[in-house]
């Protein structure tokens, strides 16, 4: 089936089955590989993107559910005020290790701060616990979110 | 500094520099670079090829520093970045002595060449065992110092002044009296003609500008904006995506496949049948996965169809009754045991563990008649190349490997099984194919941290102190398969690390190992390797001894550490920083562990809270570490924090079990990973030290397990001798 989707402000026409997860459309069809695959079952958060500003797991989001929504990925999150702040905090705090989970972490954090400018520890835990980091960078993610919130 | 992710097809100085000098110690040479400039070739000491090279006097360098006439400095080195900060820490060693800014150095990864790029402590071209800094510490600083000396000499000749009246600073040589300056680029060609100095003094630690400072990681910016390219992200033109199912039972075979439904799926291109696996090749992973689910597959399960973890555990228990290879023997344990006032005995059991790297296994292959191109993220480049060549039936020089960022290694990417798989599939596919494993396949066809059983016994004297220590253990040797020459007389250095050479002063000690390989189950290195088991066992048992004679576990250990002051110091520091001895609420406890592993001394104290239903929460961890010179202290802290999270995951959740020959876990719901809401507060205290740098990538992981279970004992009185923690055993009695 033919779908027209809007990613990072640009329209793309793709021809895939209607149940194809958005993740694979982004990565394999459109070649936007910043969004990662970790589990395929909404268990790890590596594939997190925004649909109309809300963080979702693209590995379980069928393409036919996206419609005309605005999709934002890690490649463009730096263009938002919150996204840029988060990326800077991530660098300042040396959050990253292998880096594979960090696209998803940043997308989840960006959703959190866009809706809650000053989250408590519990709110941070709540928003971020769907994102696994196998390298164990949680403490620095928490610090970086606080730094981004304070700026 | 720029990090070049792709292994260059041809290394920088592919033609050996025209050699004009040979230092007496024969570890380093200097010469002119192809396009002008200075090249230093160095050989890291203790390399496996050393004896042979010395015999025929052939110099076999394995790292290069090139200073071009354009002022660019390139370091070609054999280590891989896996998130542990190697690409930042290693160039610091050269930059420190060369007197240049870190940003001036460009890093290139060495191409695969087993002979040239051997990792000195591992003996193969691989990044593992926390030893990149340990191997490079001396030679890279020496190379930097030699290059600086030659540049200064060249400048002094140019100005016709005494070299001692000049000094190097930020990539320039300066004549102090006149203020004249020449850049390294201007001097490089001239410097190449200078004699290589015999003895160059290295900087004193108090003069370090870079080493010991928290330098910013250089590989980070691309990892926060989606531009970093991991192996799974490559897209050579025309690439197809494949995913696969391997025989669910290890050693089983593919019997039949009905692919009618799969072939009808939009985007599915091809079904590839292998002896023991089937793959679906498609336009994108969505179609490939859907295709895989639509296959109707029958397997012949083979000889391990009934295998269970319980059966393997029973085999290990049996092996504990048979004599093994003696790994260490001090004094006379039997005699001491006979005269002991108290005897303590315990058996510990450790499970299979999967690596579950965040980036699932994947490899992209383009197989042509005359050659093969591979895109992958590997910790062992030469092994990757050799495996691909063998599988493809091509000579080594027809296989080009592009190495990429690694989304987690932890030992998994020291193997090459998934590369062989990808090449097998590529044999059936026209054009490039990217083989991506599902998470389920990644967990069910991992190569696992082996199961082990340990039987410990000790004799205590009238004061309660240990006079006899016996550790008899059984399990798989990864080294015997991976690096056979290192397995000797029934022993290898990995299986024993952490079980022998203990920090404690024990007058009579006997350690014996029985090798038992689980039928059909491949075992492999896993972050913190041997110590991941041995430290758990030793530190749990030490705790049991203190408890048996009602002594404080920290004081008990301290009394045994007079001969190992570095160990004593980190333990005392950790105890002080956490406030050891404070009163704690009910069901809250603190537990300690101490180790010397990977040439690093570390003490950890964990504080846990055990809920009424038995759920364990690690609230706080204090870690004191003496890792010798901390080259990049921020990376040291990051590695310890991450290593502790990795170890808590294993202690609380980590277990791969088998039923009917099949791995029972499949994704992160059944193979749980610690999440942010469970992550403790971790404090890392680094002891200032000028000793040789120790390994950092793994130490945090092995130390945390026993700290957690000892803390559970303190909180509940329940001693856990088997990992992972069984919450149901910790329920509060009503
Ligand atoms: S890949 Fe989507 S949540 Fe893991
Ligand atoms: S940084 Fe490696 S998984 Fe998070």
Short mmCIF file of C-alpha atoms in Angstrom, two decimals, chain B residues 117-329:
data_model
loop_
_atom_site.label_atom_id
_atom_site.label_comp_id
_atom_site.label_asym_id
_atom_site.label_seq_id
_atom_site.Cartn_x
_atom_site.Cartn_y
_atom_site.Cartn_z
CA UNK B 117 48.05 -5.97 15.49
CA UNK B 118 48.17 -8.45 18.31
CA UNK B 119 46.87 -7.18 21.58
CA UNK B 120 49.86 -7.78 23.83
CA UNK B 121 48.00 -9.23 26.80
CA UNK B 122 45.39 -11.22 24.91
CA UNK B 123 47.65 -12.54 22.20
CA UNK B 124 45.17 -11.95 19.40
CA UNK B 125 43.85 -8.90 17.66
CA UNK B 126 40.99 -8.14 19.95
CA UNK B 127 39.71 -5.65 22.44
CA UNK B 128 38.76 -7.37 25.65
CA UNK B 129 39.89 -8.26 29.13
CA UNK B 130 40.08 -4.57 30.09
CA UNK B 131 43.63 -4.32 28.87
CA UNK B 132 43.88 -1.62 26.18
CA UNK B 133 45.39 0.93 28.54
CA UNK B 134 47.51 -1.63 30.33
CA UNK B 135 49.16 -2.79 27.09
CA UNK B 136 49.65 0.66 25.62
CA UNK B 137 50.73 2.58 28.72
CA UNK B 138 54.50 2.30 28.34
CA UNK B 139 55.05 1.99 24.57
CA UNK B 140 52.76 4.80 23.50
CA UNK B 141 54.20 7.26 25.97
CA UNK B 142 57.68 6.25 24.84
CA UNK B 143 56.73 6.78 21.20
CA UNK B 144 55.44 10.24 22.01
CA UNK B 145 58.60 11.12 23.88
CA UNK B 146 60.87 9.84 21.11
CA UNK B 147 59.00 11.80 18.45
CA UNK B 148 59.15 14.97 20.53
CA UNK B 149 62.87 14.51 21.05
CA UNK B 150 63.48 14.10 17.32
CA UNK B 151 61.40 17.17 16.50
CA UNK B 152 63.30 19.24 19.05
CA UNK B 153 66.63 17.99 17.68
CA UNK B 154 65.58 18.88 14.15
CA UNK B 155 64.61 22.40 15.19
CA UNK B 156 67.83 22.92 17.12
CA UNK B 157 69.87 21.90 14.06
CA UNK B 158 67.87 24.23 11.89
CA UNK B 159 68.58 27.17 14.17
CA UNK B 160 72.05 25.87 14.95
CA UNK B 161 71.44 26.01 18.70
CA UNK B 162 71.77 23.57 21.57
CA UNK B 163 68.68 21.27 21.77
CA UNK B 164 68.51 21.83 25.53
CA UNK B 165 67.78 25.51 24.86
CA UNK B 166 64.57 24.51 23.03
CA UNK B 167 61.34 22.98 24.25
CA UNK B 168 58.16 21.60 22.76
CA UNK B 169 54.74 23.04 23.46
CA UNK B 170 51.36 22.56 21.77
CA UNK B 171 52.71 21.15 18.54
CA UNK B 172 55.60 23.56 18.16
CA UNK B 173 59.27 23.70 19.09
CA UNK B 174 60.31 26.97 20.68
CA UNK B 175 63.78 28.42 21.07
CA UNK B 176 63.47 30.05 24.44
CA UNK B 177 66.17 32.72 24.12
CA UNK B 178 64.96 34.17 20.81
CA UNK B 179 61.34 33.14 20.86
CA UNK B 180 61.67 31.52 17.44
CA UNK B 181 59.12 28.82 16.70
CA UNK B 182 58.67 25.99 14.21
CA UNK B 183 55.60 23.84 13.96
CA UNK B 184 55.75 20.04 14.00
CA UNK B 185 54.52 20.05 10.40
CA UNK B 186 57.43 22.21 9.28
CA UNK B 187 59.85 19.98 11.19
CA UNK B 188 58.46 16.56 10.39
CA UNK B 189 60.49 15.82 7.24
CA UNK B 190 63.71 16.99 8.86
CA UNK B 191 62.95 15.09 12.06
CA UNK B 192 62.66 11.87 10.08
CA UNK B 193 66.38 12.13 9.36
CA UNK B 194 67.37 12.53 13.03
CA UNK B 195 68.77 9.59 14.96
CA UNK B 196 66.32 7.79 17.21
CA UNK B 197 67.37 8.64 20.76
CA UNK B 198 68.30 5.67 22.93
CA UNK B 199 66.98 6.76 26.26
CA UNK B 200 64.32 9.37 26.47
CA UNK B 201 63.08 10.28 29.91
CA UNK B 202 59.32 10.07 30.32
CA UNK B 203 57.46 12.80 32.15
CA UNK B 204 57.08 12.50 35.88
CA UNK B 205 53.46 11.98 36.94
CA UNK B 206 53.36 15.37 38.66
CA UNK B 207 54.14 16.99 35.29
CA UNK B 208 51.22 15.36 33.43
CA UNK B 209 48.92 17.85 31.73
CA UNK B 210 46.47 15.40 30.17
CA UNK B 211 46.77 12.05 31.92
CA UNK B 212 44.62 12.13 35.01
CA UNK B 213 42.35 14.91 33.77
CA UNK B 214 38.72 14.20 32.98
CA UNK B 215 39.05 14.63 29.23
CA UNK B 216 35.86 14.78 27.17
CA UNK B 217 35.03 11.65 25.25
CA UNK B 218 35.68 12.15 21.55
CA UNK B 219 33.15 9.71 20.13
CA UNK B 220 30.13 11.27 21.81
CA UNK B 221 28.63 14.07 19.66
CA UNK B 222 27.60 11.71 16.84
CA UNK B 223 25.89 9.48 19.38
CA UNK B 224 23.43 12.15 20.54
CA UNK B 225 22.19 13.32 17.15
CA UNK B 226 21.59 10.06 15.33
CA UNK B 227 24.54 10.31 12.95
CA UNK B 228 26.77 7.67 14.58
CA UNK B 229 27.00 4.62 12.34
CA UNK B 230 26.81 1.27 14.08
CA UNK B 231 27.17 -1.99 12.19
CA UNK B 232 23.37 -2.31 12.02
CA UNK B 233 23.11 1.09 10.30
CA UNK B 234 25.12 0.43 7.15
CA UNK B 235 23.26 0.54 3.85
CA UNK B 236 25.44 -0.33 0.87
CA UNK B 237 23.55 0.38 -2.38
CA UNK B 238 21.01 -2.30 -3.20
CA UNK B 239 21.23 -3.95 0.23
CA UNK B 240 18.54 -6.44 1.22
CA UNK B 241 17.62 -7.18 4.83
CA UNK B 242 17.44 -10.71 6.18
CA UNK B 243 16.45 -12.20 9.49
CA UNK B 244 16.77 -15.79 10.55
CA UNK B 245 15.68 -18.66 12.76
CA UNK B 246 18.37 -21.08 13.89
CA UNK B 247 17.65 -24.54 15.19
CA UNK B 248 15.96 -23.93 18.55
CA UNK B 249 17.97 -26.80 20.00
CA UNK B 250 21.75 -26.43 19.80
CA UNK B 251 23.03 -29.02 17.35
CA UNK B 252 19.66 -29.56 15.67
CA UNK B 253 19.01 -29.48 11.91
CA UNK B 254 16.43 -28.03 9.56
CA UNK B 255 14.05 -30.77 8.42
CA UNK B 256 11.54 -28.96 6.24
CA UNK B 257 10.17 -25.52 5.47
CA UNK B 258 6.89 -24.58 3.88
CA UNK B 259 7.41 -21.06 2.62
CA UNK B 260 4.22 -20.58 0.58
CA UNK B 261 2.71 -18.01 2.92
CA UNK B 262 6.00 -16.22 3.51
CA UNK B 263 6.71 -15.80 -0.18
CA UNK B 264 3.35 -14.14 -0.68
CA UNK B 265 4.24 -11.32 1.69
CA UNK B 266 4.86 -7.95 0.09
CA UNK B 267 8.61 -7.21 0.19
CA UNK B 268 9.81 -10.76 0.81
CA UNK B 269 12.36 -11.69 -1.85
CA UNK B 270 13.84 -15.02 -1.01
CA UNK B 271 13.94 -17.84 1.54
CA UNK B 272 17.41 -19.24 2.29
CA UNK B 273 17.69 -22.74 3.71
CA UNK B 274 20.82 -23.70 5.58
CA UNK B 275 21.64 -26.98 7.33
CA UNK B 276 20.57 -25.71 10.72
CA UNK B 277 18.85 -22.40 10.02
CA UNK B 278 16.45 -20.65 7.70
CA UNK B 279 16.51 -16.99 6.67
CA UNK B 280 14.05 -14.67 5.01
CA UNK B 281 15.54 -12.05 2.70
CA UNK B 282 13.39 -8.99 2.10
CA UNK B 283 13.33 -5.32 1.18
CA UNK B 284 13.13 -4.30 4.83
CA UNK B 285 13.24 -5.89 8.26
CA UNK B 286 9.48 -5.51 8.72
CA UNK B 287 8.81 -7.79 5.76
CA UNK B 288 11.64 -10.16 6.75
CA UNK B 289 10.23 -10.60 10.27
CA UNK B 290 6.72 -11.07 8.98
CA UNK B 291 8.03 -13.60 6.49
CA UNK B 292 9.87 -15.50 9.21
CA UNK B 293 6.70 -15.74 11.27
CA UNK B 294 4.81 -17.07 8.27
CA UNK B 295 7.23 -19.97 7.69
CA UNK B 296 6.09 -23.42 8.72
CA UNK B 297 9.31 -25.03 9.87
CA UNK B 298 10.15 -28.49 11.13
CA UNK B 299 13.38 -29.22 12.94
CA UNK B 300 15.27 -32.37 13.70
CA UNK B 301 16.29 -31.57 17.27
CA UNK B 302 19.31 -33.85 17.32
CA UNK B 303 21.14 -35.27 20.33
CA UNK B 304 20.38 -32.46 22.81
CA UNK B 305 16.62 -32.52 22.42
CA UNK B 306 16.03 -33.33 26.08
CA UNK B 307 18.77 -31.18 27.62
CA UNK B 308 17.90 -29.19 30.74
CA UNK B 309 19.81 -26.80 32.97
CA UNK B 310 19.14 -29.17 35.86
CA UNK B 311 21.00 -31.94 34.05
CA UNK B 312 23.98 -29.67 33.49
CA UNK B 313 23.90 -28.60 37.16
CA UNK B 314 23.90 -32.24 38.21
CA UNK B 315 26.94 -32.89 36.06
CA UNK B 316 28.76 -30.00 37.70
CA UNK B 317 27.85 -31.27 41.16
CA UNK B 318 29.25 -34.65 40.25
CA UNK B 319 32.45 -33.05 38.99
CA UNK B 320 32.91 -31.43 42.41
CA UNK B 321 33.59 -34.93 43.70
CA UNK B 322 36.35 -35.64 41.21
CA UNK B 323 39.90 -34.30 41.43
CA UNK B 324 40.83 -31.44 39.13
CA UNK B 325 43.88 -29.42 38.15
CA UNK B 326 45.55 -27.63 41.05
CA UNK B 327 45.44 -23.91 40.37
CA UNK B 328 47.12 -22.84 43.59
CA UNK B 329 48.42 -24.59 46.70
#
